[in-house]
XYZ file of C-alpha atoms in Angstrom:
603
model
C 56.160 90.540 80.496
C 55.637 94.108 78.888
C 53.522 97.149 80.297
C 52.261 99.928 78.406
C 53.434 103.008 79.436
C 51.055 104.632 81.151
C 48.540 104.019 78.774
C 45.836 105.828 81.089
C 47.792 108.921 80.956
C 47.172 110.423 77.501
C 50.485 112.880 78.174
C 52.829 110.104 78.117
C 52.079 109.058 74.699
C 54.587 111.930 73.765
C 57.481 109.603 74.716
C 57.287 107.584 71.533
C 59.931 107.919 69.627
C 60.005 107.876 65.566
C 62.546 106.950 65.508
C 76.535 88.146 59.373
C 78.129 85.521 60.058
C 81.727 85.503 60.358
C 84.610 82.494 60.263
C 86.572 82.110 63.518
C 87.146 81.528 66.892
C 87.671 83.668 70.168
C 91.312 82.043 71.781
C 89.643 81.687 74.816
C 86.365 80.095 73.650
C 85.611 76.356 73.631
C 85.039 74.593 71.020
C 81.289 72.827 70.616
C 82.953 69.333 71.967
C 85.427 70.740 74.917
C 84.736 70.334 78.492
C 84.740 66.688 78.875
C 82.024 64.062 78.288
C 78.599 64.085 80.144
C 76.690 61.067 81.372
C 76.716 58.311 79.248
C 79.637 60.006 77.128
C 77.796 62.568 75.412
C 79.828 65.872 75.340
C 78.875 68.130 77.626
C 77.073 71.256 76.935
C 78.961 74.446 75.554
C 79.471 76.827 77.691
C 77.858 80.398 76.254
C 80.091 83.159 76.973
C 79.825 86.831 75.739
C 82.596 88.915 75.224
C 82.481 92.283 75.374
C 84.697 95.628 76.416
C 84.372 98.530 79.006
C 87.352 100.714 80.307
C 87.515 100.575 83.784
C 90.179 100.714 87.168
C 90.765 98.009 89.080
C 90.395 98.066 92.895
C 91.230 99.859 95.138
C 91.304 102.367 92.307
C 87.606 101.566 91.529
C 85.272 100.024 94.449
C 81.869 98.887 94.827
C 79.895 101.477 96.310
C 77.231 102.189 93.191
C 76.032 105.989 94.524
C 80.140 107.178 94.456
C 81.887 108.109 91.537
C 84.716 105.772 90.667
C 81.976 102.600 91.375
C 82.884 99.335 89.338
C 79.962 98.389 87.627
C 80.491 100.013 84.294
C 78.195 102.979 84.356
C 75.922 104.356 81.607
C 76.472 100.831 80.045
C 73.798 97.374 79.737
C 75.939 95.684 82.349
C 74.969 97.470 85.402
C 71.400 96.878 84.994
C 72.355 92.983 84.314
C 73.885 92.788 87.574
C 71.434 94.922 89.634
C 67.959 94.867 88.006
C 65.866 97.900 87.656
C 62.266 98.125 88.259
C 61.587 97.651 84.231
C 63.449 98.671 81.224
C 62.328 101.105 78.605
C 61.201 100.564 75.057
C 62.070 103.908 72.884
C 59.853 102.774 69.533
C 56.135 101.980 71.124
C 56.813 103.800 74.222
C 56.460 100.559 76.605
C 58.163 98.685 79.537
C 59.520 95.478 79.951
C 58.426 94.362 83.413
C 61.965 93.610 86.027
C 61.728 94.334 89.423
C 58.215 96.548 89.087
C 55.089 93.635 88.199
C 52.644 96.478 88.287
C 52.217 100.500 88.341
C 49.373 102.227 88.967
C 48.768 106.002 88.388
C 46.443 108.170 90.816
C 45.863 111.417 88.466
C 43.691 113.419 90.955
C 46.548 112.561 93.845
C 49.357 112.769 91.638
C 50.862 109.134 93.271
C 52.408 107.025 91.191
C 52.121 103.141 92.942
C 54.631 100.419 92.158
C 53.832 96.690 92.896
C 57.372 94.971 93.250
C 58.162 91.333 92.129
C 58.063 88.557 95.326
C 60.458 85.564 95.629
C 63.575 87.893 94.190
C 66.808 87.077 96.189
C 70.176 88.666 96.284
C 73.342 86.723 95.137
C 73.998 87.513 99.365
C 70.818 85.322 99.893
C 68.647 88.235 101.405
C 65.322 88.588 100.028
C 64.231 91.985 98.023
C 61.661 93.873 99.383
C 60.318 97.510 99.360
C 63.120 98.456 101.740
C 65.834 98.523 98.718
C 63.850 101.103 96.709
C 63.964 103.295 99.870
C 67.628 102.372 99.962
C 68.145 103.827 96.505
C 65.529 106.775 97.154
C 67.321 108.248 100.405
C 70.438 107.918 99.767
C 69.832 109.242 96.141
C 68.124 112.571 98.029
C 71.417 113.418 99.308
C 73.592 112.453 96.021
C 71.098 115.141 94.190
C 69.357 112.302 91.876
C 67.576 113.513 89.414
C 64.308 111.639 90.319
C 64.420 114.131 93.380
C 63.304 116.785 90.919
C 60.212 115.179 90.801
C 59.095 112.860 93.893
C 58.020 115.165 96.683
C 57.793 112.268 99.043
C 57.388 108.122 98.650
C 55.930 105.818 101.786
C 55.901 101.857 102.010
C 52.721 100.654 101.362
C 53.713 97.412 102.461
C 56.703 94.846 101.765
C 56.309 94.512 98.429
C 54.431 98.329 97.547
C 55.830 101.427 97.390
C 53.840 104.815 96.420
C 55.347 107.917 95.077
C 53.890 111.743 95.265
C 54.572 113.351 92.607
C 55.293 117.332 92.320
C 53.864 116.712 88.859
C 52.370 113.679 87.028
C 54.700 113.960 83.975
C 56.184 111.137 81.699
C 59.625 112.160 82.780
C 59.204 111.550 86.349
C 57.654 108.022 85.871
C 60.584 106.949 83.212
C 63.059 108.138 86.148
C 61.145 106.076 88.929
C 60.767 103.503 86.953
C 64.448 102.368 85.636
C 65.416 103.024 89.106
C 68.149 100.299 90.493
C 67.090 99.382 93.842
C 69.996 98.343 96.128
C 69.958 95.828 99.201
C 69.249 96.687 102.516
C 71.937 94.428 103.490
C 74.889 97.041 102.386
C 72.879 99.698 101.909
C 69.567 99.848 104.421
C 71.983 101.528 107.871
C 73.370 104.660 105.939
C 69.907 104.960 103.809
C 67.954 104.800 107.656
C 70.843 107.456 108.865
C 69.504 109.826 106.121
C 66.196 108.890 106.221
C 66.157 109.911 110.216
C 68.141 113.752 109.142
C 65.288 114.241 106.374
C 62.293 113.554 108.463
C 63.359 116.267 111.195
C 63.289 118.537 108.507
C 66.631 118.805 107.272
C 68.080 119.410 103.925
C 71.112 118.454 101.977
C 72.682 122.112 103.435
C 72.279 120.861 106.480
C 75.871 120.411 108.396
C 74.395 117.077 109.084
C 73.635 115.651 105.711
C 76.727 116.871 104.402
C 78.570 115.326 107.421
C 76.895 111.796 106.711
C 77.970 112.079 103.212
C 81.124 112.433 103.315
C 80.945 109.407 105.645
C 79.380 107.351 103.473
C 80.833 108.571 100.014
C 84.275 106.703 102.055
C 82.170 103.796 102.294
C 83.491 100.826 100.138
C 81.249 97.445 100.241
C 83.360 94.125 100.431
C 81.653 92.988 97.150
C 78.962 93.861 94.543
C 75.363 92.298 95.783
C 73.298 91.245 93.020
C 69.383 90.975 91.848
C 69.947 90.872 88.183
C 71.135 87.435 86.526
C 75.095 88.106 86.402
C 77.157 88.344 89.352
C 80.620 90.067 89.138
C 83.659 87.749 89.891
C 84.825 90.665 92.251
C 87.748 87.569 93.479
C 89.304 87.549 89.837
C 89.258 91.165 88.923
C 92.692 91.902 86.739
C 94.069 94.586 84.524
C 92.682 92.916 81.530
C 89.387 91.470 82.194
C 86.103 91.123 84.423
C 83.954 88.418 84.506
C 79.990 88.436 85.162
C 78.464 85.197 86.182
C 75.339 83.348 85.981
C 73.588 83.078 88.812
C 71.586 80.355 88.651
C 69.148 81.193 91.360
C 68.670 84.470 89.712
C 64.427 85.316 89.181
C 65.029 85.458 85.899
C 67.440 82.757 85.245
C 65.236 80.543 83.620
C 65.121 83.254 80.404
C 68.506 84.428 80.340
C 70.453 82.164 77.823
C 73.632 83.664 78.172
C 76.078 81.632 80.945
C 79.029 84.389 81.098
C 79.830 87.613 80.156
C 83.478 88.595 79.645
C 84.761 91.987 79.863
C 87.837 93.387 78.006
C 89.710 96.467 79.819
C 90.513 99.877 77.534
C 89.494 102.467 75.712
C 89.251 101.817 71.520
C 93.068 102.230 70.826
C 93.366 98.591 73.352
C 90.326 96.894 72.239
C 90.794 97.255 68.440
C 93.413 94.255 68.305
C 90.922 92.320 69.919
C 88.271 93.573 67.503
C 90.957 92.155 64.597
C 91.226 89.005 66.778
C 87.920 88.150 67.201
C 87.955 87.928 71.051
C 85.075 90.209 70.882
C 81.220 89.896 70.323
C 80.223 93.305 70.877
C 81.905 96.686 71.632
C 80.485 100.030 71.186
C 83.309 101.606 71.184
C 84.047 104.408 68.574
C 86.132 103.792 65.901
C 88.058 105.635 62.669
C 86.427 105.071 59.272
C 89.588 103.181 58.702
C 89.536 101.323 60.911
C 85.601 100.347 60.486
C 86.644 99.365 56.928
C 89.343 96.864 58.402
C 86.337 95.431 60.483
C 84.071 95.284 57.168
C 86.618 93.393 55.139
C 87.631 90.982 57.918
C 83.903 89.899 57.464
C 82.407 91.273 60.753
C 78.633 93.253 60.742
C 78.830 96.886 61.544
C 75.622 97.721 63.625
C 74.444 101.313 63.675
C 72.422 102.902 66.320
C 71.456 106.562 67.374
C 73.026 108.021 70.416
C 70.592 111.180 70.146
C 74.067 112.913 71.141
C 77.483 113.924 69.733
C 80.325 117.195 69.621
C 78.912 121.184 69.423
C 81.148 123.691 69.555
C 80.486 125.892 72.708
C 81.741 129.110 73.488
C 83.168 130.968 76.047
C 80.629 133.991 76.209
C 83.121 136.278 78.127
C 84.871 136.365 74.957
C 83.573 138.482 71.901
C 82.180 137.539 69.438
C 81.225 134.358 70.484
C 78.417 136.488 72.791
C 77.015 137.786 69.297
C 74.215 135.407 67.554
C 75.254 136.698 64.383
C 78.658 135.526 64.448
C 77.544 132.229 65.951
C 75.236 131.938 62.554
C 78.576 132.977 60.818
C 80.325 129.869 61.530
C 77.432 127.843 61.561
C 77.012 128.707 57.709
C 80.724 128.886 57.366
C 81.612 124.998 58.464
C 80.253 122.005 56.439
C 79.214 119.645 59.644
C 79.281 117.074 56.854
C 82.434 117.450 56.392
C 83.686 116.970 59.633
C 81.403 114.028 61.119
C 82.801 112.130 58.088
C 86.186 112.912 58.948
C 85.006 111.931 62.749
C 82.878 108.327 62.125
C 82.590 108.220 58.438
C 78.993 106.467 58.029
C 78.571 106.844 61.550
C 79.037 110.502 62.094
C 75.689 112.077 60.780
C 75.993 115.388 60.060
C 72.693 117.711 62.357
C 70.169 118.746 59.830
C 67.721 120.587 61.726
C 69.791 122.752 64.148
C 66.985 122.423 67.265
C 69.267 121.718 69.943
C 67.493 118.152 70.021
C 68.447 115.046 67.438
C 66.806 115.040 64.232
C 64.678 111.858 65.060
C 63.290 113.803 68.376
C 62.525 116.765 65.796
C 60.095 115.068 63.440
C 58.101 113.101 66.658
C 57.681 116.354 68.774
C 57.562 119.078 66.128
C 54.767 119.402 63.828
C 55.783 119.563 59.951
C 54.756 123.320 59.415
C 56.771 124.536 62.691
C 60.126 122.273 61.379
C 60.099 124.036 58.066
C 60.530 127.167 60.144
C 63.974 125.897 61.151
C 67.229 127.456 59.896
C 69.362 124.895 58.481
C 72.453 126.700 57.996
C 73.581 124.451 55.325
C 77.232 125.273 54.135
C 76.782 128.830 52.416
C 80.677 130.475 53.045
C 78.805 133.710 51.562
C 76.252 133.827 53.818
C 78.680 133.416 56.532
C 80.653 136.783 55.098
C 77.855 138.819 54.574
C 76.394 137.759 58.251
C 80.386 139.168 59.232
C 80.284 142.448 56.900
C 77.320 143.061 58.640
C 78.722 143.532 61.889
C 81.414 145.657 60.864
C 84.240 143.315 60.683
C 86.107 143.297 57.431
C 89.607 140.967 55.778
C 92.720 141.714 56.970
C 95.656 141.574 53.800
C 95.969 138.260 54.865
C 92.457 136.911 54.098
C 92.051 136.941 58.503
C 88.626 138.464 59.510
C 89.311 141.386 61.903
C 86.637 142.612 64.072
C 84.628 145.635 64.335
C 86.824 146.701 67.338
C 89.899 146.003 65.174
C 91.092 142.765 66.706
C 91.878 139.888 64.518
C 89.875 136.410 64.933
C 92.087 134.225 66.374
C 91.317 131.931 68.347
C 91.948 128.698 70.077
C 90.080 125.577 69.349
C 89.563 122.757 72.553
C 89.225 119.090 72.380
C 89.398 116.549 74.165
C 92.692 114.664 73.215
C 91.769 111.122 74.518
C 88.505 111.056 72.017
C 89.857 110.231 68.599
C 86.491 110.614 66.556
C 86.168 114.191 68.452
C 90.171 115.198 67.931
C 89.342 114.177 64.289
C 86.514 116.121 63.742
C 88.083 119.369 65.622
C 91.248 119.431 63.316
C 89.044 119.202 60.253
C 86.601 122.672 61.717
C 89.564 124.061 62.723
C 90.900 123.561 58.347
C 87.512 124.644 57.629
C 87.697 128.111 60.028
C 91.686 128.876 59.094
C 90.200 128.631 55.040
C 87.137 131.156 55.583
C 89.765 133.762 57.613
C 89.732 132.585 61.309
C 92.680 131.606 62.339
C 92.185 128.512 64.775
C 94.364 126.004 66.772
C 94.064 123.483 68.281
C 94.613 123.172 71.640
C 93.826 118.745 73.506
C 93.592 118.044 76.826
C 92.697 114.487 78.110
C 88.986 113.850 79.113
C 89.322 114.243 83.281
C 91.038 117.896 82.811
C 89.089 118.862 79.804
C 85.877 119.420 81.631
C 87.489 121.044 84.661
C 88.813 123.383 82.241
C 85.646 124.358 80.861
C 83.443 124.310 83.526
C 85.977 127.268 84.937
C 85.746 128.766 81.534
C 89.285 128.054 80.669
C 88.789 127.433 77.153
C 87.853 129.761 74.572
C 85.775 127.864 72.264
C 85.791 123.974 71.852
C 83.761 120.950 71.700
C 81.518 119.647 74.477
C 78.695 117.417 74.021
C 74.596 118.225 72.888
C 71.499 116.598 73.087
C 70.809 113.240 75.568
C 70.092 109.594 75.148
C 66.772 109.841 77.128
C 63.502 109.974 75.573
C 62.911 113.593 76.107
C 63.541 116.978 74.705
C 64.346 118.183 78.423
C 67.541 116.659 78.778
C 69.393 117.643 75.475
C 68.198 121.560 76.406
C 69.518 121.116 79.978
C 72.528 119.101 78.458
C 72.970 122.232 75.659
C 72.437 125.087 78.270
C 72.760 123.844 81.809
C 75.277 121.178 82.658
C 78.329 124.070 81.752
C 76.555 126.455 82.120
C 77.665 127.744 85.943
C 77.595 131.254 85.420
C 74.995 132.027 83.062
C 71.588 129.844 84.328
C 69.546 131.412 87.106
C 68.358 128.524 88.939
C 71.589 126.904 91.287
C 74.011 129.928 89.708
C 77.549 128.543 90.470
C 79.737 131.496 89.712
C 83.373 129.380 90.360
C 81.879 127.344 87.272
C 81.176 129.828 84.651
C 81.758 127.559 82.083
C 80.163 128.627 78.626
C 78.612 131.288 80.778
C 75.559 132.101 78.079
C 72.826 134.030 80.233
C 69.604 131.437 79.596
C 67.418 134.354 79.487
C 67.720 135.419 76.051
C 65.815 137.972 73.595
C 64.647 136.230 70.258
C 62.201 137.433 67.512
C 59.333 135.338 70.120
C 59.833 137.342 73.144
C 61.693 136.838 75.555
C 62.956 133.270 76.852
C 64.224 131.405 79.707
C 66.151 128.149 78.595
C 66.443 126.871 81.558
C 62.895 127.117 83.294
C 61.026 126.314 80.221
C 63.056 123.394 79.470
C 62.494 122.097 83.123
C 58.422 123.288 82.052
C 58.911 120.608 79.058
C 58.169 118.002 80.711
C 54.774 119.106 82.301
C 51.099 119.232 81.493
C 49.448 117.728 78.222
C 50.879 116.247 75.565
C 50.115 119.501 73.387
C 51.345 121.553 75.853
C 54.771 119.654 75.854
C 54.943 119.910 72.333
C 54.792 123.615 72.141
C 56.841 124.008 74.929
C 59.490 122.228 73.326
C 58.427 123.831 69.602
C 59.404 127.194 71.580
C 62.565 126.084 72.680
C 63.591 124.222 68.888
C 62.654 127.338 67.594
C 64.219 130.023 69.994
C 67.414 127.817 70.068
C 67.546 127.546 66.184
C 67.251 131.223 65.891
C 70.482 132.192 68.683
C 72.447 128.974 68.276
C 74.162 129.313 72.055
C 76.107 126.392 70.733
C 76.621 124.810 67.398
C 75.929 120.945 66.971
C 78.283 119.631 64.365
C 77.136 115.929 64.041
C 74.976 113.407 66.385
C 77.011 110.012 66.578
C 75.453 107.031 65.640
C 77.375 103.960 66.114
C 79.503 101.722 64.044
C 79.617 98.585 66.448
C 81.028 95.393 65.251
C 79.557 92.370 65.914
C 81.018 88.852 65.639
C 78.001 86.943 64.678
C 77.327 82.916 65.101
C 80.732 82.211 66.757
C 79.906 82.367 70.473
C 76.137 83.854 70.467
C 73.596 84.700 67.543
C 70.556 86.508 67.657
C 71.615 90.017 67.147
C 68.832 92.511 65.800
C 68.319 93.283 62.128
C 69.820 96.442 60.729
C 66.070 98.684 61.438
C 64.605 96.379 64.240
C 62.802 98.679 66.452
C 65.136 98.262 69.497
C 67.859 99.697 67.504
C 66.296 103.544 68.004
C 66.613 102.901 71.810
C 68.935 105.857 73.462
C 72.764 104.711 75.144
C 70.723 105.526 78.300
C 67.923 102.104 77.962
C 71.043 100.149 75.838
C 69.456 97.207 74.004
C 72.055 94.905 74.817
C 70.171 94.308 77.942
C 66.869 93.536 76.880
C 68.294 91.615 74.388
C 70.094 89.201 76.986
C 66.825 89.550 79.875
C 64.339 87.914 77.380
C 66.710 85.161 75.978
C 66.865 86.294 72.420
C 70.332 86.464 72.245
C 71.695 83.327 72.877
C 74.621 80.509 72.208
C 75.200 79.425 68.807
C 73.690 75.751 69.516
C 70.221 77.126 71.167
């Protein structure tokens, strides 16, 4: 069932990435013998059930309308793509697709079209048959929530029922990965408001238009009766409570026939609820992140820890209204001056690694897009507390007679640390820089706000400096240098300025010893044109970023997920199978349960 990735399309090679058993029984789980006796008195089959955990609000709270915030389907997680099925799923290690709703794609270089062949037979759990209608769903509708595949597609047409072909602004590996883990959605909810916008488009209008913006605020009130499914699970949207949701089977599903899981079980709450049922084994697998010591609890208690990348994790950012933070040299001061070991320790313990190279991308992307002569030109900053002071004497800013740094202009450094308070590894991590800074002579508090005002607060540059996060989970440079210096970055990018949100407010066009730079247009330029001139666009960037540091990532996050093995489902991954190095973005729960290799204890 797997495609190369455009294996025509020498460019797209780039995308590869270098990349137990426990005793005991879940409370709600049947045992091998319960359920009753099948014909002739044999018991009856055990039931396989997953358990995992998500935090999420429960209607009316939540709804079901995927393209509006607030949608209950667990976003950014495996269980939205086992519910509604994309067109394939992505394979980080060997750069190659498992095959979903997509059979076929075919790539027109001299027309720039990218042609999808969709999968016949598929029905939704409504009993409406899929079609090349529900990718237009997804695609017009997505044109007026801004989707990021939007950057790319100039325009897409209906070949026929089951054919759809995209033009591309440019034939780049980005654009295809986007198109292709697509979700389309059914006509049947969906196809009336996607024809409404598809009718304001083709006279010409745009997403300024007072009409677009009128039919989106229409339909972002829209809230579907239930959650219509392609994929093999089906939400229980009749039994939705506080504490759990339940996903389904569906037995008429396309792919039911491989799936070998029968339910899926979803906890409510953030890690401070789902730890006790962590310590009570009611849980397979959870990703969420937990305190060394509370790992160790899991490790003695007999459960595997399984650690993957997120290609992500906490930088300090800065407020660049605010000196010094606008001054590279002091940025490269505390870079030097804080031991990122240290702190992602403190943060994960084995799971909080601390950033080596300093390239605004992880580590792992470093070595597979960065060739070994232009990565030993990287700074390091390894923890050098001189280096830090003589970077600081040479601005002109000398000790107070209280060991405080004071500024060139007289001021003292003081400052005021933020974090979000709801993120324990994060809150861990920022008390232990904040020790670290107070030590060298900066004096630095604390200051935690939950999660849903934090960002508010520093995308209107309310904060001073703080943590925020770097990098991406996709499998490309762009997205960690649009994630580093674009997403709160209001004020200072000059594509889509939006002055009200200054946030860090660092001007992307910088001066380095290479010339001058544009973060922002050359890390949208990443993504285009051969694969050795994406690789030296993104050496330029590594290298210009490394040099100015507009924000400092402390450590990337890998995870420390505990798995309760052979109790309700086996065939979880070696520690360094391949699939492991896949991104949060393409999680490899989901493959995992689409192909049938993880499956009941008695398979």
């Amino acid at each position: 069932m797997r495609k190369r990735f455009l294996s025509a399309v020498a460019m797209a090679a780039v995308l590869a990435l270098v990349l137990s058993a426990c005793a005991g029984k879940p409370s709600d789980a049947p045992s091998p013998g319960d359920g009753g006796a099948g014909q002739g008195g044999a018991p009856a089959a055990r039931e396989t059930v997953l358990h995992g955990a998500w935090a999420y609000e429960v209607p009316p709270k939540s709804h079901f309308n995927v393209f509006v915030t607030g949608v209950l389907n667990f976003p950014g997680g495996p269980y939205a793509n086992l519910m509604t099925s994309p067109l394939a799923l992505y394979y980080w290690h060997d750069n190659s697709w498992e095959k979903q709703l997509a059979t076929d794609w075919k790539v027109d270089e001299a027309n720039r079209t990218l042609t999808v062949s969709l999968r016949q037979g598929v029905k939704w759990s409504d009993g409406t048959e899929f079609s090349a209608r529900d990718v237009a769903n997804y695609m017009w509708i997505g044109r007026a929530k801004n989707y990021t595949v939007w950057r790319y597609v100039e325009s897409f047409r209906i070949v026929d029922p089951f054919t759809v072909e995209f033009k591309l602004s440019d034939l780049n590996p980005v654009a295809i990965y986007y198109i292709l883990r697509m979700n389309p959605q059914p006509t049947s909810v969906y196809g009336e408001w996607a024809d409404q916008f598809a009718q304001l488009y083709e006279k010409g209008l745009t997403n300024q238009s007072d009409e677009v913006k009128s039919l989106l605020a229409e339909f972002d009130a829209f809230r579907p009766a239930d959650y219509v499914a392609s994929g093999p699970f089906k939400m229980d949207v009749q039994n939705i409570t506080e504490a759990q949701v339940t996903l389904v089977k569906r037995p008429d599903a396309w792919n039911a026939d491989l799936v070998k899981i029968d339910k899926i079980v979803i906890f409510n709450g953030e890690t401070a609820a789902v730890t006790p049922l962590v310590l009570d084994k009611k849980i397979d697998f959870v990703t969420h992140a937990f305190p060394p010591a509370t790992e160790q609890q899991f490790i003695n208690m007999g459960l595997r820890i399984i650690r993957f990348p997120y290609y992500t994790g906490p930088a300090i950012f800065f407020n660049n209204d605010i000196y010094p933070f606008n001054v590279k040299e002091f940025r490269q001061a505390l870079a030097y001056a804080i031991e990122r070991t240290q702190a992602g320790t403190v943060a994960l313990g084995r799971s909080g690694i601390a950033v080596e190279y300093m390239a605004g991308m992880a580590d792992n992307m470093v070595k597979t897009w960065m060739d070994p002569a232009d990565i030993a030109k990287l700074n390091k900053y390894e923890h050098n507390p001189a280096k830090a002071e003589e970077l600081l004497k040479g601005l002109g800013f000398t000790r107070g007679a209280d060991g405080v740094w004071v500024d060139d202009r007289g001021r003292r450094l003081e400052f005021e640390f933020s974090v979000p308070s709801d993120f324990a590894d994060w809150s861990a991590a920022a008390e232990n820089v904040a020790q670290q800074l107070n030590a060298f002579g900066i004096k630095t508090s604390i200051r935690g706000t939950v999660w849903s005002q934090y960002t508010t607060d520093m995308n209107a540059g309310a904060f001073q400096f703080g943590f925020l996060p770097w990098g991406s989970s996709t499998p490309h440079p762009q997205f960690a240098y649009l994630a580093n210096l674009v997403t709160y970055n209001g004020g200072g990018v000059t594509i889509n300025p939006v002055p009200e949100r200054p946030g860090q407010n660092f001007p992307v066009v910088q001066r380095w010893s290479g010339g001058e730079i544009n973060f922002q247009e050359l890390a949208i330029q990443s993504a285009v044109g051969s694969e050795a001139q994406q690789r030296q666009t993104v050496t330029t960037l590594a290298l210009a970023f490394n040099e100015l540091l507009p924000v400092i990532p402390v450590f990337e996050r890998y995870s420390n997920a505990p798995i309760l093995d052979g109790v309700n489902v086996t065939g979880w991954p070696p520690d360094g199978d391949p699939i492991l190095t896949n991104g949060s973005a393409d999680s490899f729960l989901t493959p995992l349960i689409v192909t049938g290799r993880l499956r009941g204890v008695d398979q």
